[in-house]
Amino acid sequence: MRVQSGNNWSAADSAALYGIEHWGEGDFAISKSGEVTIDIPFPAGKISVPLIDIIQAARDRDHELPLLLRIENLLDSRVTEINETFQKAIQEAKYTGTYSGVFPVKVNQQCTVIGEISRFGADFGHGLEAGSKAELLLCLASLNDSGLLICNGNKDREFIDLGLWANKLGHRCFFVIESPIELPLIIERSQKLGIQPLLGLRIKISSKVGGLWTETSGDRSSFGLSTAQLIATVDELRKAGMLDCLQLLHCHLGSQIPDIREIETAVQEASRFYADLAAEKVPLKYLDLGGGLAVDYIGNQSLHSHSRNYDLPGYCRCIVETIKKSLAPHNIDHPVIITESGRATIARTSILFFNILNAMRYEAMALPDSCPEKSHPLVARQFQLYHEAAEIDLSTGYTEALTNRDQIRDLFRSGAIRVRERALAENLFLAIANILSKRLDPLEEIPAPLSGLKYNLADIYYGNFSVFQSLPDTWAIDQIFPVMPIQRLDEYPERRASISDLTCDCDGKLDRFILAGGESQTLPVHPLKVEEDYILGVFLMGAYQETLGDLHNLFGDTNVINIRINEDGGFDVIEEQSGDTISEVLTMLEYEPTSFYKDFRDKIERAVKQKRINLTERQQILAQFSAQLNGQTYFKS
Ligand SMILES: Cc1ncc(COP(=O)(O)O)c(C=O)c1O
């Protein structure tokens, strides 16, 4: 993407550059003074709160960066939107069934998230989906009385018993049978406890969907019953006199489905299963279409795997109208539609903030006015190219400079030139490359040999965070999240940078960014100032990241605050959690911090005996060791 010049740069130019108007969908904007704000609509009007004020409030409470911020208002508004948009589509289509949303707990299991969905979702009857025993337990503790409880995943005896008891307590807890082997155990436990189960069958839909999770659908998907297994399970239930328990048909096509036509085809297929089972007197009432409602991380409503070619109203209409149309010839009641939207519910709620610790620039250091005498001829030639760099042919000039640089490195390896001459040669190459790179700015088309030049000369900004802990999907599945500075946006971002994290791992980096002009390997950023933190925000990252994060290099959980923005423009801190201490992280790896400390102290005592350190030093070292054990894992400025 060509970057416009810095003259008269305004916050509006930054808004266009970083695409915040698109992926922000009105939740995020940039103020005239160049700060990213979170915008919440209230009956009396919109309230805008600069994110930097929230970070300052967290800092005042001793929660330094990196910081994960959750904004409850955004979670509530998504739950509302999903429910109200389905209700509207249902009314408009004169569909006679209703809608029941459930939140799949695995997408973000954090206590405050599940608590808020249960509390706020109660008015809509918004339920929860559990995929394991631990998730079932937390659902049972948190779920409101009105929501459904959908149990997917593998279920052992303990899981089944608890789910059965849940029904006795008044929940509507469905066991979704994913594999034929589950049924005998469910029947046995239900007879033993004398509690009728509520059952669903997960079907394998043959229509495949695009995006990153295409393997979730189709014949080879790991979950769900083949058509033959479906029929066999229905027959088995009929034989056991338990057909009346079978009320739900389930399918999950995959996450982040970009194409609405594929959703339509799959819903059509699911509806056909529903109709034919209903015709066989299976008393179905619910059609659960799983997850898949995509988040437009890029904000361009496209078929890109990080976007979608539809919006929420389009998604709801597609589902409601397709079911209605597919069932029309069969004269059966319209089912309650269930969707298990995870990322679309929670992604917008969370933002990760981290500060930049330093920057590496790919620029020449001071160069002599003329080439030192007795320089190697290749070095002298680089000097000449440097002087002519403003005029030389871009392609041949660059290729020659690059070849010279590599040959000089070969000469260094063989001992033919010394390290100081190599240093001069590399500086010359960087100087030439930077001059040529500037000359690319006005060009519409970049000559092929220089296609990677901008990226190779981009700065590296070192961020105080761990990709593996806070944004694991960027590493694991090349997930792109919107990333941008949250201040100084009325200033021209004159630098370009990729971001490296704190881990000692070359994969610990961010080098795919969403900009208005499309995807870019580098992010436009401002030069760092000594006296001011430069803070980047990673947006729409509330789904899956917290749970999947790991302890690479022993960087633990970051500080977290949950806030609720109020009508008066202030905000309340609802919940705050300090990040993991080093001691906590070590405990997770089965170290025992007390004996760990004792082992270190023994070493210190030996050093005192051997007179390596004196008693004052002993005290200092022990105090520091102990303070760091109880301190956090990230970089402390
Ligand atoms: C059964 C089931 N339901 C719902 C979801 C959530 O999907 P999404 O986050 O796309 O809404 C998943 C995740 O893949 C899932 O496996």
XYZ file of C-alpha atoms and ligand atoms in Angstrom:
653
model
C 0.000 0.000 0.000
C 1.305 3.473 -0.818
C 1.503 5.754 2.177
C 0.327 9.312 1.811
C 2.730 12.047 2.875
C 2.744 13.425 6.404
C 1.696 16.968 5.611
C -1.539 17.951 7.365
C -2.031 14.465 8.710
C -5.177 14.180 10.814
C -6.927 11.652 13.014
C -9.282 11.000 10.080
C -6.300 9.939 7.942
C -5.286 7.481 10.659
C -8.836 6.157 10.843
C -8.710 5.470 7.127
C -5.185 4.018 7.223
C -5.801 1.530 10.035
C -9.290 0.633 8.759
C -10.841 1.233 12.193
C -14.016 2.561 10.575
C -14.537 -0.879 9.047
C -13.485 -3.440 11.643
C -14.421 -1.087 14.492
C -18.087 -1.256 13.428
C -18.837 1.835 15.503
C -17.467 0.376 18.755
C -14.052 1.969 18.266
C -13.107 5.299 16.734
C -10.367 7.923 16.822
C -10.896 11.252 18.560
C -9.825 14.529 16.921
C -6.890 14.643 19.302
C -5.672 11.318 17.940
C -6.657 8.793 20.623
C -8.556 5.564 20.051
C -11.853 5.647 21.893
C -14.404 3.063 22.841
C -17.860 4.341 21.885
C -20.952 3.155 23.723
C -24.448 4.276 22.725
C -26.750 5.297 25.585
C -30.324 6.619 25.310
C -29.023 10.135 25.954
C -26.303 9.831 23.312
C -22.976 8.235 22.564
C -20.244 8.141 25.190
C -16.627 8.025 23.982
C -13.885 7.012 26.383
C -10.231 7.213 25.302
C -8.540 3.859 25.798
C -5.507 5.596 27.231
C -7.667 6.821 30.150
C -8.630 3.247 30.898
C -4.994 2.145 30.770
C -4.097 4.982 33.147
C -6.829 3.861 35.554
C -5.398 0.340 35.444
C -1.906 1.695 36.090
C -3.208 3.680 39.042
C -4.288 0.332 40.442
C -0.824 -1.099 39.864
C -1.776 -3.048 36.738
C 1.030 -2.294 34.327
C 1.254 -3.284 30.682
C 0.784 -5.770 29.128
C -2.872 -5.527 30.009
C -5.957 -7.332 28.833
C -9.048 -5.160 28.899
C -12.570 -6.575 28.764
C -15.427 -4.163 28.194
C -18.675 -5.615 29.494
C -20.870 -3.191 27.546
C -19.597 -4.744 24.314
C -20.393 -8.254 25.476
C -23.919 -7.216 26.464
C -24.486 -5.451 23.172
C -23.459 -8.527 21.172
C -25.755 -10.812 23.158
C -28.562 -8.308 22.601
C -27.834 -7.907 18.902
C -27.706 -11.635 18.189
C -30.992 -12.272 19.993
C -32.851 -9.235 18.664
C -31.675 -9.743 15.099
C -32.862 -13.355 15.126
C -36.199 -12.252 16.607
C -36.589 -9.630 13.877
C -35.770 -12.145 11.122
C -38.291 -14.563 12.659
C -41.038 -11.905 12.693
C -40.316 -10.738 9.182
C -40.331 -14.271 7.776
C -43.470 -15.158 9.769
C -41.567 -18.097 11.146
C -43.549 -19.777 13.881
C -40.669 -21.065 15.993
C -38.392 -19.061 18.298
C -34.655 -18.481 18.759
C -32.447 -19.648 21.643
C -28.813 -18.653 21.665
C -26.134 -20.508 23.590
C -22.557 -19.443 24.241
C -19.930 -22.171 23.752
C -17.896 -21.942 26.928
C -14.676 -23.130 25.269
C -14.422 -19.842 23.355
C -13.774 -17.909 26.556
C -14.201 -19.732 29.862
C -13.220 -16.803 32.081
C -15.425 -16.521 35.129
C -16.437 -12.908 34.522
C -17.302 -13.618 30.884
C -19.491 -16.623 31.646
C -21.015 -14.829 34.639
C -21.963 -11.824 32.531
C -23.391 -13.884 29.669
C -25.523 -15.805 32.160
C -26.654 -12.722 34.021
C -27.289 -10.453 31.072
C -28.476 -13.253 28.777
C -31.189 -14.392 31.200
C -33.761 -12.009 29.709
C -33.175 -13.560 26.292
C -32.967 -17.118 27.614
C -29.359 -17.195 26.381
C -27.789 -20.495 27.437
C -24.388 -22.173 27.522
C -22.677 -24.997 25.675
C -20.255 -27.332 27.462
C -17.746 -29.636 25.824
C -16.142 -31.279 28.842
C -16.821 -32.189 32.485
C -15.047 -29.096 33.755
C -17.089 -26.895 31.443
C -20.291 -28.646 32.503
C -19.494 -27.937 36.150
C -18.924 -24.272 35.516
C -22.095 -24.071 33.407
C -24.118 -25.642 36.207
C -22.757 -23.145 38.694
C -23.303 -20.146 36.420
C -26.247 -20.755 34.106
C -29.424 -18.735 34.501
C -32.742 -20.608 34.820
C -34.009 -19.701 31.373
C -31.115 -20.746 29.136
C -30.509 -24.094 27.480
C -27.520 -26.203 28.433
C -26.094 -28.038 25.420
C -23.549 -30.775 26.094
C -21.291 -31.627 23.183
C -18.042 -33.589 23.295
C -17.181 -36.910 24.902
C -19.258 -37.845 27.910
C -18.258 -40.371 30.544
C -20.434 -41.709 33.341
C -19.719 -38.789 35.658
C -20.556 -36.265 32.941
C -23.803 -38.048 32.137
C -24.868 -38.359 35.771
C -24.314 -34.662 36.370
C -26.228 -33.697 33.234
C -29.124 -35.900 34.294
C -29.189 -34.312 37.735
C -29.177 -30.915 36.038
C -32.485 -31.814 34.391
C -33.899 -32.758 37.745
C -32.837 -29.339 39.033
C -34.944 -27.725 36.321
C -32.339 -27.041 33.609
C -32.963 -28.110 30.045
C -29.700 -29.997 29.628
C -29.268 -31.722 26.264
C -26.767 -34.493 25.639
C -25.778 -34.185 22.014
C -24.749 -37.646 20.871
C -21.627 -37.320 18.759
C -20.815 -40.994 18.372
C -22.898 -44.210 18.543
C -20.969 -45.508 21.542
C -22.398 -42.786 23.796
C -25.985 -43.951 23.696
C -25.780 -47.241 25.691
C -24.132 -45.450 28.642
C -26.706 -42.640 28.577
C -29.540 -45.173 28.559
C -27.939 -47.164 31.387
C -27.321 -44.108 33.610
C -30.734 -42.655 32.935
C -32.385 -45.948 33.971
C -30.166 -46.230 37.013
C -30.932 -42.682 38.235
C -34.528 -42.778 37.041
C -34.139 -39.485 35.156
C -35.195 -39.068 31.535
C -32.440 -37.455 29.450
C -32.959 -34.772 26.844
C -31.161 -35.918 23.732
C -29.806 -34.431 20.552
C -28.051 -36.065 17.631
C -25.121 -34.419 15.918
C -25.167 -35.065 12.194
C -22.375 -34.889 9.678
C -23.332 -32.408 7.029
C -21.871 -33.319 3.645
C -21.746 -29.747 2.361
C -18.238 -28.443 3.027
C -17.582 -24.878 4.067
C -14.588 -22.681 3.325
C -12.354 -20.799 5.744
C -9.818 -22.119 8.208
C -12.030 -24.829 9.742
C -13.160 -26.600 6.616
C -12.352 -30.021 8.150
C -15.146 -29.570 10.704
C -17.684 -30.376 8.023
C -17.862 -33.177 5.460
C -17.636 -36.978 5.680
C -14.169 -36.995 7.307
C -15.047 -34.613 10.124
C -14.167 -36.075 13.521
C -17.530 -35.306 15.076
C -21.068 -36.348 14.443
C -22.988 -39.324 13.122
C -22.998 -40.511 9.537
C -26.455 -40.833 8.020
C -26.418 -44.601 8.607
C -25.375 -44.138 12.249
C -28.077 -41.524 12.675
C -30.765 -43.927 11.528
C -29.347 -46.753 13.672
C -29.357 -44.464 16.747
C -32.940 -43.383 16.122
C -33.955 -47.055 15.801
C -32.119 -47.953 19.012
C -33.882 -45.172 20.913
C -37.229 -46.265 19.529
C -36.469 -49.839 20.648
C -35.523 -48.620 24.123
C -38.804 -46.693 24.332
C -36.869 -43.419 24.600
C -37.685 -41.766 21.302
C -39.560 -38.998 23.115
C -36.197 -37.908 24.622
C -34.827 -37.109 21.195
C -35.792 -33.501 20.658
C -32.778 -31.848 19.109
C -30.854 -32.129 15.883
C -27.363 -30.630 15.912
C -24.744 -29.757 13.372
C -21.665 -27.579 13.569
C -20.068 -26.673 10.280
C -16.936 -24.986 11.526
C -15.895 -21.638 12.863
C -15.526 -18.341 10.978
C -17.428 -19.322 7.825
C -16.806 -16.596 5.233
C -19.498 -17.440 2.653
C -23.220 -17.094 3.347
C -24.088 -19.367 0.401
C -22.270 -22.234 2.104
C -24.178 -21.571 5.309
C -27.411 -21.632 3.333
C -26.552 -24.953 1.647
C -25.649 -26.524 4.977
C -28.788 -25.237 6.723
C -30.839 -26.600 3.854
C -29.242 -30.026 4.323
C -29.752 -29.920 8.099
C -33.393 -28.941 7.589
C -33.894 -31.907 5.263
C -32.616 -34.237 7.993
C -34.949 -32.519 10.430
C -37.961 -32.887 8.137
C -37.376 -36.555 7.386
C -36.819 -37.495 11.019
C -39.952 -35.566 11.980
C -41.782 -37.537 9.292
C -40.609 -40.704 11.080
C -42.341 -39.412 14.234
C -39.162 -38.353 15.996
C -40.507 -35.594 18.281
C -37.879 -33.004 17.317
C -38.339 -29.445 18.573
C -34.894 -27.840 18.278
C -32.524 -27.365 15.370
C -29.041 -26.428 16.630
C -26.782 -25.048 13.906
C -23.658 -24.716 16.057
C -21.124 -21.915 15.561
C -19.701 -20.418 12.407
C -21.006 -16.845 12.462
C -17.840 -15.065 11.386
C -16.173 -11.934 12.712
C -15.034 -9.453 10.088
C -11.504 -9.006 11.426
C -10.508 -7.254 8.224
C -13.638 -5.178 7.896
C -14.033 -5.589 4.148
C -17.028 -7.967 3.970
C -15.180 -10.375 1.674
C -14.586 -14.094 1.242
C -11.186 -13.766 2.926
C -10.844 -16.349 5.706
C -10.723 -13.496 8.248
C -13.798 -11.783 6.901
C -17.333 -12.677 5.752
C -19.517 -11.686 2.859
C -22.571 -11.129 5.080
C -23.643 -9.250 8.173
C -25.607 -10.358 11.242
C -29.072 -9.527 9.787
C -28.107 -11.406 6.603
C -26.961 -14.418 8.635
C -30.168 -14.530 10.687
C -32.415 -14.085 7.642
C -30.533 -16.789 5.770
C -31.017 -19.319 8.572
C -34.651 -18.486 9.324
C -35.788 -18.319 5.709
C -33.863 -21.422 4.631
C -35.362 -23.542 7.410
C -38.836 -22.209 6.674
C -38.494 -22.861 2.958
C -37.015 -26.345 3.401
C -39.743 -27.415 5.839
C -42.606 -25.864 3.867
C -43.483 -29.013 1.867
C -43.640 -31.113 5.034
C -46.253 -29.346 7.110
C -44.339 -29.592 10.388
C -43.929 -27.093 13.202
C -40.999 -24.757 12.834
C -38.231 -25.721 15.251
C -36.656 -23.547 17.917
C -33.490 -22.343 16.214
C -30.340 -22.607 18.311
C -26.994 -21.148 17.347
C -23.774 -21.499 19.325
C -22.020 -18.298 18.290
C -18.741 -18.041 20.116
C -16.340 -15.653 18.440
C -19.114 -13.358 17.182
C -20.315 -12.956 20.776
C -17.043 -12.386 22.570
C -14.319 -11.288 20.118
C -15.045 -7.538 20.341
C -15.092 -7.529 24.141
C -11.330 -7.813 24.698
C -8.336 -5.715 23.756
C -4.706 -6.510 24.520
C -2.435 -3.532 25.179
C 1.333 -3.692 25.253
C 4.101 -1.120 25.235
C 7.023 -1.024 22.848
C 10.339 -1.442 24.617
C 12.691 -0.464 21.825
C 13.100 -0.446 18.071
C 15.637 -1.869 15.669
C 16.136 0.304 12.611
C 17.631 -0.936 9.354
C 19.483 2.253 8.527
C 23.139 3.011 7.901
C 25.168 4.430 10.756
C 27.525 7.342 10.091
C 29.466 6.881 6.840
C 32.852 8.387 5.959
C 32.870 11.102 3.278
C 35.051 9.045 0.993
C 36.016 5.436 0.662
C 39.017 4.615 2.867
C 42.197 3.970 0.916
C 43.092 0.339 0.243
C 39.467 -0.739 0.546
C 38.604 -3.920 -1.300
C 37.403 -3.107 -4.865
C 33.908 -4.402 -4.037
C 33.674 -2.056 -1.073
C 34.866 0.805 -3.242
C 32.196 -0.113 -5.797
C 29.534 -0.047 -3.049
C 30.741 3.432 -2.176
C 30.265 4.519 -5.763
C 26.789 2.961 -5.912
C 25.912 4.797 -2.721
C 26.868 8.132 -4.255
C 24.863 7.370 -7.395
C 21.885 5.771 -5.623
C 19.559 8.674 -6.347
C 19.879 8.097 -10.108
C 20.890 4.483 -10.791
C 18.434 2.110 -12.406
C 16.358 0.680 -9.561
C 16.476 -2.984 -10.537
C 20.035 -3.346 -11.797
C 21.440 -0.979 -9.166
C 19.756 -2.836 -6.333
C 20.693 -6.267 -7.679
C 24.338 -5.226 -7.992
C 24.446 -3.767 -4.468
C 22.894 -6.940 -3.076
C 25.316 -9.207 -4.966
C 28.262 -7.100 -3.780
C 27.047 -7.336 -0.185
C 26.848 -11.119 -0.387
C 30.251 -11.438 -2.035
C 31.772 -9.239 0.656
C 30.276 -11.558 3.281
C 31.877 -14.529 1.464
C 35.201 -12.717 1.474
C 34.857 -12.122 5.207
C 34.135 -15.806 5.800
C 37.274 -16.817 3.896
C 39.370 -14.289 5.823
C 40.013 -12.008 2.803
C 38.544 -8.914 4.473
C 38.447 -7.776 8.109
C 35.482 -7.118 10.325
C 35.737 -3.303 10.120
C 35.612 -3.412 6.347
C 32.587 -5.684 6.486
C 30.896 -3.222 8.850
C 31.513 -0.375 6.393
C 30.236 -2.480 3.480
C 27.029 -3.380 5.314
C 26.427 0.228 6.255
C 26.880 1.180 2.611
C 24.393 -1.445 1.520
C 21.813 -0.187 4.014
C 22.361 3.380 2.844
C 21.877 2.388 -0.804
C 18.816 0.255 0.001
C 17.164 3.077 1.961
C 17.694 5.576 -0.854
C 16.242 3.126 -3.393
C 13.344 2.326 -1.077
C 12.365 6.022 -0.867
C 12.379 6.150 -4.651
C 9.722 3.403 -4.676
C 7.167 5.598 -2.841
C 5.700 7.390 -5.858
C 5.663 4.266 -8.045
C 2.437 2.449 -8.889
C 4.284 -0.788 -9.533
C 7.341 -2.038 -7.633
C 10.063 -3.610 -9.846
C 10.282 -7.338 -9.039
C 13.825 -7.404 -7.558
C 12.775 -4.781 -4.999
C 9.450 -6.342 -4.046
C 10.592 -7.373 -0.556
C 12.708 -4.289 0.083
C 10.222 -2.274 2.142
C 9.642 -5.227 4.457
C 13.364 -5.948 4.772
C 14.068 -2.350 5.743
C 11.118 -2.031 8.121
C 11.876 -1.447 11.771
C 11.358 -4.157 14.336
C 9.417 -2.845 17.326
C 9.921 -4.988 20.412
C 6.663 -5.382 22.331
C 6.219 -6.201 26.011
C 4.029 -9.277 25.520
C 4.134 -12.902 24.441
C 2.430 -14.012 21.239
C 2.214 -17.532 22.642
C 0.495 -16.407 25.840
C -1.803 -13.670 24.541
C -2.315 -14.159 20.797
C -1.554 -17.845 20.150
C -3.709 -18.044 17.029
C -1.503 -15.530 15.222
C 1.252 -18.102 15.489
C -0.776 -21.315 15.225
C -3.211 -20.531 12.411
C -2.023 -17.191 11.018
C -4.984 -15.406 12.554
C -4.992 -11.685 11.824
C -6.265 -9.252 14.443
C -6.517 -5.509 13.970
C -3.442 -3.928 15.602
C -2.790 -0.205 15.893
C -1.279 2.503 18.082
C -3.830 3.967 20.455
C -2.360 7.492 20.657
C -0.610 10.086 18.481
C -3.016 9.314 15.644
C -3.144 12.963 14.627
C 0.551 12.557 13.794
C 1.799 10.983 10.590
C 3.076 7.446 11.328
C 6.292 7.818 9.430
C 7.863 4.463 10.320
C 6.928 0.960 9.232
C 7.504 -1.928 11.621
C 6.899 -5.569 12.285
C 6.434 -6.475 15.952
C 8.559 -8.934 17.920
C 7.492 -10.172 21.318
C 9.533 -10.895 24.446
C 10.054 -14.580 23.816
C 13.321 -15.842 22.433
C 11.498 -17.361 19.482
C 11.513 -16.105 15.916
C 7.834 -17.139 15.674
C 7.008 -14.685 18.450
C 6.124 -11.880 16.098
C 3.284 -10.047 14.397
C 3.874 -9.417 10.725
C 0.436 -9.535 9.151
C -1.631 -6.423 9.594
C -4.934 -5.162 8.326
C -4.767 -1.757 6.735
C -7.332 0.077 4.675
C -5.414 -0.821 1.519
C -5.415 -4.547 2.387
C -3.074 -6.864 4.188
C 0.438 -5.657 4.964
C 3.541 -7.242 6.480
C 4.363 -4.042 8.323
C 2.421 -1.645 10.505
C 2.664 2.133 10.113
C 3.959 3.406 13.454
C 5.350 6.561 15.009
C 8.963 7.044 16.049
C 9.439 6.193 19.717
C 9.845 9.007 22.237
C 12.126 8.577 25.217
C 9.720 10.129 27.703
C 6.475 8.511 26.548
C 5.289 4.910 26.316
C 4.294 3.847 22.834
C 1.270 1.577 23.250
C -0.262 -0.749 20.698
C -3.723 -2.290 21.003
C -4.728 -5.640 19.538
C -8.467 -5.597 18.957
C -11.217 -8.227 18.518
C -9.095 -10.829 20.305
C -11.624 -12.012 22.920
C -12.290 -15.424 21.361
C -10.134 -18.489 22.082
C -6.870 -16.578 22.855
C -6.993 -16.595 26.654
C -7.608 -20.299 26.890
C -5.186 -21.428 24.222
C -2.309 -19.259 25.471
C 0.718 -21.035 26.896
C 3.773 -20.388 29.008
C 6.463 -20.185 26.332
C 9.587 -18.752 27.980
C 7.499 -18.729 31.166
C 5.576 -15.567 30.330
C 2.357 -15.971 32.280
C -1.065 -14.380 32.232
C -1.052 -10.604 31.826
C -2.886 -8.225 34.138
C -6.593 -8.089 33.331
C -9.290 -5.554 34.063
C -12.986 -5.741 33.277
C -14.765 -2.442 33.008
C -18.260 -1.159 32.419
C -18.665 2.228 30.803
C -21.346 4.421 32.372
C -23.747 6.915 30.934
C -21.904 9.806 32.615
C -18.752 9.015 30.635
C -16.972 7.382 33.561
C -16.359 3.694 33.980
C -16.373 1.182 36.792
C -13.714 -1.443 37.227
C -15.824 -4.543 37.695
C -13.015 -6.989 38.209
C -9.237 -6.884 38.211
C -6.714 -9.670 38.221
C -2.995 -9.331 38.607
C -0.960 -11.281 36.089
C 0.858 -14.465 37.085
C 3.848 -14.073 39.336
C 7.031 -15.951 38.544
C 6.368 -18.098 41.577
C 2.898 -19.027 40.269
C 4.248 -19.874 36.848
C 6.950 -22.080 38.374
C 4.352 -23.840 40.498
C 2.457 -24.744 37.311
C 5.612 -26.551 36.214
C 5.764 -28.498 39.466
C 8.497 -26.413 41.087
C 8.003 -25.759 44.734
C 8.814 -22.070 45.262
C 9.713 -22.546 48.952
C 12.242 -25.281 48.332
C 13.334 -23.446 45.204
C 14.170 -20.438 47.384
C 15.873 -22.655 49.957
C 18.122 -24.273 47.313
C 19.160 -20.834 46.148
C 19.809 -19.713 49.729
C 22.068 -22.745 50.308
C 24.063 -21.689 47.271
C 24.338 -18.169 48.707
C 25.547 -19.512 52.071
C 28.274 -21.500 50.324
C 29.332 -18.357 48.451
C 29.564 -16.493 51.780
C 31.713 -19.290 53.235
C 33.942 -19.218 50.179
C 34.162 -15.416 50.635
C 32.847 -14.756 47.105
C 30.277 -12.387 48.569
C 29.983 -10.532 51.857
C 26.996 -10.491 54.186
C 25.581 -7.245 52.776
C 25.677 -8.706 49.274
C 24.062 -11.868 50.621
C 21.147 -9.797 51.884
C 20.803 -7.889 48.637
C 20.828 -10.978 46.439
C 18.329 -12.849 48.600
C 15.982 -9.859 48.759
C 16.071 -9.498 44.976
C 15.545 -13.193 44.369
C 12.562 -13.222 46.680
C 11.064 -10.017 45.193
C 11.369 -11.393 41.678
C 9.754 -14.693 42.632
C 6.751 -12.657 43.734
C 6.922 -10.263 40.789
C 5.356 -10.644 37.382
C 6.855 -12.297 34.342
C 6.825 -9.358 31.888
C 9.296 -6.551 31.301
C 9.220 -3.933 34.026
C 10.254 -0.436 32.961
C -19.739 -27.470 18.732
C -19.282 -26.070 18.591
N -20.165 -25.074 18.747
C -19.809 -23.777 18.626
C -18.522 -23.420 18.326
C -18.180 -21.965 18.220
O -17.936 -21.574 16.914
P -17.787 -20.017 16.593
O -16.762 -19.487 17.480
O -17.456 -19.985 15.155
O -19.109 -19.376 16.808
C -17.557 -24.415 18.149
C -16.169 -24.037 17.796
O -15.592 -24.479 16.867
C -17.948 -25.779 18.284
O -17.071 -26.769 18.122
